[in-house]
Coordinates of C-alpha atoms in Angstrom, one line a residue:
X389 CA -2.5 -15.0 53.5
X390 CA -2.1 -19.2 53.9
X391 CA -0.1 -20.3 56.6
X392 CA 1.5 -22.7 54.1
X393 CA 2.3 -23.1 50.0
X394 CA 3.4 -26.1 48.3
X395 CA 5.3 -24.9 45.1
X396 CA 7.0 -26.9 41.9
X397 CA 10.7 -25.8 40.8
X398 CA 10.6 -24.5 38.3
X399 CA 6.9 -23.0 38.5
X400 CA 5.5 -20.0 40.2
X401 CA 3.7 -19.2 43.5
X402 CA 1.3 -16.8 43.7
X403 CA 0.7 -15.7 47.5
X404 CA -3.0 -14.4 48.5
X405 CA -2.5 -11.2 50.4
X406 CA -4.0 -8.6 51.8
X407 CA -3.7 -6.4 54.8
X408 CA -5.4 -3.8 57.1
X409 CA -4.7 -0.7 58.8
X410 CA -4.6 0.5 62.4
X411 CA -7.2 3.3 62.8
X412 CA -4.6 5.2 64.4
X413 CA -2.6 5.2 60.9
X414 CA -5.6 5.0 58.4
X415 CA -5.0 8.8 57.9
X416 CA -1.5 8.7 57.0
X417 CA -1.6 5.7 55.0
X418 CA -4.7 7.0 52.8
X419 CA -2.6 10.0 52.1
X420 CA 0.4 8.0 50.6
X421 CA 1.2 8.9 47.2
X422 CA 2.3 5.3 46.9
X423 CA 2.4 2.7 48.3
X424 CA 5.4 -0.1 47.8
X425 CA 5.0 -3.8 48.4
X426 CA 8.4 -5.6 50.7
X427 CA 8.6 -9.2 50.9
X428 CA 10.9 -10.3 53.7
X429 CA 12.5 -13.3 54.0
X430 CA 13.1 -16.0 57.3
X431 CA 13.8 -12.7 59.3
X432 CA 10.9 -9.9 60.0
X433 CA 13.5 -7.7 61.7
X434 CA 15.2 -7.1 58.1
X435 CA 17.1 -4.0 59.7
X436 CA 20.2 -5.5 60.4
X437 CA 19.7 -7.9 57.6
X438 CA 19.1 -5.8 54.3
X439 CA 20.0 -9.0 52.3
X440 CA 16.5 -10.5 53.6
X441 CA 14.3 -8.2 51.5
X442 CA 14.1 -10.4 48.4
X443 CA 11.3 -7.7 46.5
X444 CA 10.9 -4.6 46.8
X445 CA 8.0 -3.2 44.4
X446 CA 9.1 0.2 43.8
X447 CA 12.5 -1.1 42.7
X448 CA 13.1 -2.5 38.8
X449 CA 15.6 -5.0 40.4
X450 CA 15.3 -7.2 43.1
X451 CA 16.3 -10.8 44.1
X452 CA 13.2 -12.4 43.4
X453 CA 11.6 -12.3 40.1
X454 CA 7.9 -11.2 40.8
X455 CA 5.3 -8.6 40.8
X456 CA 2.4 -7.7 42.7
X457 CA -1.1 -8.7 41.0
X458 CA -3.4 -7.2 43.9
X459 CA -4.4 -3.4 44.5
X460 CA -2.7 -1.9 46.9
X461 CA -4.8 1.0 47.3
X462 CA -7.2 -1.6 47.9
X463 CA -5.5 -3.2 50.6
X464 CA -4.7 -6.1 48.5
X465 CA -1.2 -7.2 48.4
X466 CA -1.5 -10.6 46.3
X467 CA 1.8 -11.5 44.6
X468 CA 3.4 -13.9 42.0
X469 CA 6.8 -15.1 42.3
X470 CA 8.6 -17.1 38.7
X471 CA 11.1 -19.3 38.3
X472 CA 10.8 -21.0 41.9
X473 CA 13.7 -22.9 43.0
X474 CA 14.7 -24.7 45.9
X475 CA 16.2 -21.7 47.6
X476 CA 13.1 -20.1 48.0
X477 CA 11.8 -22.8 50.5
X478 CA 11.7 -21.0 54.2
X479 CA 9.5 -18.1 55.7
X480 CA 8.2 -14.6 54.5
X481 CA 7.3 -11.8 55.8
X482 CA 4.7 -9.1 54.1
X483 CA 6.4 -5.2 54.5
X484 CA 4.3 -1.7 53.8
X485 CA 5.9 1.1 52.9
X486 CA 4.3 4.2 52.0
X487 CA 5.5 8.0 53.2
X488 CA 4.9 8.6 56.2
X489 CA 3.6 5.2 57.0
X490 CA 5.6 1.8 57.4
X491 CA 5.1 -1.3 58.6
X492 CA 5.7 -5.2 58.9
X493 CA 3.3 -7.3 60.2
X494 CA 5.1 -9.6 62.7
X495 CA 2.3 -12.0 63.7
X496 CA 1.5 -13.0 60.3
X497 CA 3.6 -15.1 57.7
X498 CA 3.6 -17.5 55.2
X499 CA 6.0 -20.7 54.8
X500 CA 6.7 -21.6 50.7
X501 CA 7.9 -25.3 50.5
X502 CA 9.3 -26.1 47.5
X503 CA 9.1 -29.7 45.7
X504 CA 10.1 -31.4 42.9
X505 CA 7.2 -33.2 42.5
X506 CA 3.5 -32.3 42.8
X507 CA 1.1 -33.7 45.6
X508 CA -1.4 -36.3 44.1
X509 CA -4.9 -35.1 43.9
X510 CA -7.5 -35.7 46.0
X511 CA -10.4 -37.7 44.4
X512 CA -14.0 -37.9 45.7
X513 CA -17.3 -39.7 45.5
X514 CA -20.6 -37.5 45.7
X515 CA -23.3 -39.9 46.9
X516 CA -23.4 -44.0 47.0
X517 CA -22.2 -45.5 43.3
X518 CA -25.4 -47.4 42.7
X519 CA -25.9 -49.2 39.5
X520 CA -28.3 -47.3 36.8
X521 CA -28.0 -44.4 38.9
X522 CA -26.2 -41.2 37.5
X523 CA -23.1 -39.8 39.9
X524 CA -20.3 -37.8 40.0
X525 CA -16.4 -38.1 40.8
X526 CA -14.8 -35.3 42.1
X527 CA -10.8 -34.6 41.7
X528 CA -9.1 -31.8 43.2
X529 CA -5.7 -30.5 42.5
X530 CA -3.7 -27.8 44.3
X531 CA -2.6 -24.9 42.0
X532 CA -0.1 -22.8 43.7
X533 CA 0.3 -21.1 40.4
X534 CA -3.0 -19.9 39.2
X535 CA -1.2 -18.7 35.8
X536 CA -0.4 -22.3 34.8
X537 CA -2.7 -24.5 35.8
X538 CA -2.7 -27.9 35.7
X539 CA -4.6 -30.3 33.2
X540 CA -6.5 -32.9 34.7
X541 CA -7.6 -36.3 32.9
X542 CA -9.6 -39.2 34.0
X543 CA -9.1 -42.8 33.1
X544 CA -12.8 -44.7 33.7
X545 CA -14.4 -48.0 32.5
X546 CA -17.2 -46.6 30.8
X547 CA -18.1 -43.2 28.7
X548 CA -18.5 -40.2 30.7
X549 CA -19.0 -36.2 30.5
X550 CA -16.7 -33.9 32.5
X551 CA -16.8 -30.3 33.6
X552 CA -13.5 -28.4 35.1
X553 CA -13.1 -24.9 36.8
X554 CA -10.7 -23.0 39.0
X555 CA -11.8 -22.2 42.0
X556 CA -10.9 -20.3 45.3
X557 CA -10.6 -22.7 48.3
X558 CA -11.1 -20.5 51.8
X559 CA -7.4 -19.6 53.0
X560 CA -8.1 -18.1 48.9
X561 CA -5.6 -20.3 47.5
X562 CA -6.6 -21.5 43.7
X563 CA -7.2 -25.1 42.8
X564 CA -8.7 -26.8 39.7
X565 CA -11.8 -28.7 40.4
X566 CA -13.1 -31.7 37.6
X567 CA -16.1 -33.1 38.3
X568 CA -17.4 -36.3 36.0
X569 CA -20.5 -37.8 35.7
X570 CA -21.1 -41.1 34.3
X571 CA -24.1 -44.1 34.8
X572 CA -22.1 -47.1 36.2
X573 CA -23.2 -50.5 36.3
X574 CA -22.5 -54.0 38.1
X575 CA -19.7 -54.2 35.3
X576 CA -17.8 -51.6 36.5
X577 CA -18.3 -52.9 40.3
X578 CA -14.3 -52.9 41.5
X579 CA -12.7 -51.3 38.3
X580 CA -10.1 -49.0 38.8
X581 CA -10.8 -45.1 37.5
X582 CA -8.2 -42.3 37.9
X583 CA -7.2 -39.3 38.1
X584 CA -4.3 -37.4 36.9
X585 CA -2.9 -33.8 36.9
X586 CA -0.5 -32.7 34.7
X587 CA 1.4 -29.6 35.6
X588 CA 3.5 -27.3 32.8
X589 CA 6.8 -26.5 34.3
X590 CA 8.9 -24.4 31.9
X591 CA 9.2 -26.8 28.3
X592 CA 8.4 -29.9 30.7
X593 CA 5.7 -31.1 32.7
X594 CA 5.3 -33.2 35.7
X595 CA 2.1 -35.1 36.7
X596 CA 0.7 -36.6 39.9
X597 CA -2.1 -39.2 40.0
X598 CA -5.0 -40.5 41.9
X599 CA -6.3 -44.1 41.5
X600 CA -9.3 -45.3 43.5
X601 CA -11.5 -48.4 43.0
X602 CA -15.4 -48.1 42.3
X603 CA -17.7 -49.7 44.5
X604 CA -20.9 -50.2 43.1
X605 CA -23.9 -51.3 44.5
X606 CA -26.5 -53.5 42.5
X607 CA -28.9 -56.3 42.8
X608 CA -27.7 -59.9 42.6
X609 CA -26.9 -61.1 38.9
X610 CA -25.6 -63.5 37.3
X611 CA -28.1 -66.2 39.6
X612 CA -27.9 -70.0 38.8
X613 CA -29.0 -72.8 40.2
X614 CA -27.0 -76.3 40.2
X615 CA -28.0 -80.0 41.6
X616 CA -25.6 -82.4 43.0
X617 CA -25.4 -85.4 42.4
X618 CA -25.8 -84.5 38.8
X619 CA -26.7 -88.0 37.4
X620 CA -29.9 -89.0 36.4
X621 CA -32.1 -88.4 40.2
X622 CA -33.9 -92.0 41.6
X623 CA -36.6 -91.6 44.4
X624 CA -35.2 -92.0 47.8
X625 CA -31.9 -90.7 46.8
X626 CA -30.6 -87.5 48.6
X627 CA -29.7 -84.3 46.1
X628 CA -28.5 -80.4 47.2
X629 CA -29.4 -78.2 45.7
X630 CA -27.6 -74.6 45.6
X631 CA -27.8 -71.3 44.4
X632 CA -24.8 -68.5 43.6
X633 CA -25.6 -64.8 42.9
X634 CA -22.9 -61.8 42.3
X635 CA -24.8 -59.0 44.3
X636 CA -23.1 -55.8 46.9
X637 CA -24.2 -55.7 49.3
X638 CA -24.2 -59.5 49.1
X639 CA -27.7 -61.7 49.0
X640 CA -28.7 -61.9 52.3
X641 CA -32.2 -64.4 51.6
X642 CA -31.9 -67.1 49.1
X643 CA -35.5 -68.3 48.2
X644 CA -36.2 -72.3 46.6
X645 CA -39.5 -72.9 44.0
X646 CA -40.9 -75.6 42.3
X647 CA -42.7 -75.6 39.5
X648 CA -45.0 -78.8 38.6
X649 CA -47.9 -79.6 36.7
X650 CA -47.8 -75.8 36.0
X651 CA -47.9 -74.6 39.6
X652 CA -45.0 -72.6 41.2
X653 CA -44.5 -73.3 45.0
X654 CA -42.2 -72.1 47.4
X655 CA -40.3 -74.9 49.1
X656 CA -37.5 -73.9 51.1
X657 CA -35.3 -71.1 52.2
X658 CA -31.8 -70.9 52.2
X659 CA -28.3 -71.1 49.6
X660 CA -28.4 -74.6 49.8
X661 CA -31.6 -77.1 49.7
X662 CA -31.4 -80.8 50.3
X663 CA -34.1 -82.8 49.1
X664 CA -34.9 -86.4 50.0
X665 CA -36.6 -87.2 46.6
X666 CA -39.8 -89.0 46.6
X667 CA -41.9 -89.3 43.9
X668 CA -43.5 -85.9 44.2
X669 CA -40.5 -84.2 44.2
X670 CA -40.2 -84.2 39.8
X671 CA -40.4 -81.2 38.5
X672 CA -38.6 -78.2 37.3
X673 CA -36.5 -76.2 40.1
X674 CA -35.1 -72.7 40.5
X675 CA -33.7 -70.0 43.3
X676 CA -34.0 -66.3 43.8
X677 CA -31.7 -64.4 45.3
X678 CA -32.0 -61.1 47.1
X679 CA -30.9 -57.9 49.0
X680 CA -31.6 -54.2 49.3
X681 CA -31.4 -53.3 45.8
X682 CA -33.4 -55.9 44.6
X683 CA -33.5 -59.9 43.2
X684 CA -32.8 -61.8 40.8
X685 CA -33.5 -65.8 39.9
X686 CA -32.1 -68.3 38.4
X687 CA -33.0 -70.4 35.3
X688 CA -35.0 -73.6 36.5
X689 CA -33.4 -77.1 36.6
X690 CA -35.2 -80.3 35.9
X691 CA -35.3 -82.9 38.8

């Protein structure tokens, strides 16, 4: 069994169990008629403290409302407890009992805390976010009680498809797995998506959320070009020249061409390009931008 459960009031826990016996017993316990299920509470040694066994599953009523899914023939002592309430936060203890064999296993136990409000979910990138490349969001949220699971929604910038499925993490506790996919683009470059799980408790439920901020990488965009002074230009007059682009990474080489008499030459390299303008210099004018996904350019810009 976990070590550890994190459980809603008002909900139910279901506790993965399941136990083995000594070779020295396996004889008398596979000759048990039956076999009863005890669940202990904060003290293992429960014989001078009959008030600690809170169920008992060979009796109609016990202190805890609850019943034992697993097979225990099978060695599988998996059980759901309803209608958790704050009480029930502390440590337990798994009992056998079957005639002539008994037994409490002492080394192992498993601590129930008990909240009012569920833990966020955990949210998850599979791959880089690249622009015009398909990828998928992961969101996982805990599910103490596999009976009522919760719902889980996603708020994201852009249309999307989703798939959902309960599955068994390793210490065989249950959680509820979404996984979107969805195309983004430089658009959706630090937009906000989330994720939200909604819990049924009783008539009520009670949600938890996960926001994360998408960070896309695409080619530079959105590239101009711009000359300053931007009055008419006279020869022997000094002008910069600049050039902007939205890229992530950002543009790491900014390249300068001129076009004239219907010839494109590359002139200079750098953001910025100032030009002591001589009568050669007339012409049109535009920048490219660049970095590891790609380029873009400008639109040209008489001079």
């Amino acid at each position: 069994m976990p070590d550890r459960l994190d459980v809603l009031t008002g909900s139910c826990v279901q506790i993965p169990c399941s136990f083995d016996i000594p070779d020295q017993h396996k004889d008398t316990f596979n000759r048990a008629i039956l076999t009863s299920g005890v669940w202990i509470k904060e003290n293992s040694n429960f014989g001078g403290s009959p008030d600690s066994v809170i169920f008992n599953s060979s009796k109609t009523v016990n202190r805890y409302q609850g019943k034992i899914t697993g097979n225990m023939f099978q060695k599988n002592c998996t059980t759901v407890f309803f209608n958790v309430t704050t009480n029930y936060m502390n440590i337990y203890f798994f009992r056998i009992e079957s005639q002539p064999f008994r037994a409490t296993d002492y080394d192992k136990s498993v601590y129930i805390d008990v909240r009012d409000l569920p833990s966020s979910p955990i949210l998850s990138v599979s791959g880089e976010v690249k622009e015009g490349t398909p990828v998928s969001l992961n969101c996982s949220a805990v599910t103490p009680c596999p009976e009522l699971p919760p719902e889980l929604t996603w708020t994201l910038p852009t249309q999307f498809t989703t798939e959902n499925q309960l599955q068994e993490n390793p210490n065989q506790t249950k959680s509820v797995l979404s996984t979107v996919t969805f195309t983004p683009s430089y658009l959706h470059h630090e937009k906000n998506i989330t994720c939200t799980a909604v819990y049924p408790v009783g008539t009520s439920t009670k949600k938890a959320e996960h926001n994360m901020m998408l960070n896309v990488s695409f080619s530079p965009k959105d590239t101009s070009a711009s000359i300053s002074p931007a009055d008419p230009v006279l020869v022997g007059s000094c002008v910069i020249l600049t050039c902007s682009s939205t890229a992530n990474p950002p543009v790491t080489n900014f390249t300068w061409f001129q076009i004239s008499e219907g010839k494109t030459t590359q002139v200079a390299s750098g953001q910025s390009y100032t030009l002591n303008v001589t009568v050669g210099d007339g012409g049109l004018y535009y920048c490219g931008g660049r970095n590891s996904h790609g380029c873009g350019k400008s639109k040209c810009s008489w001079l």
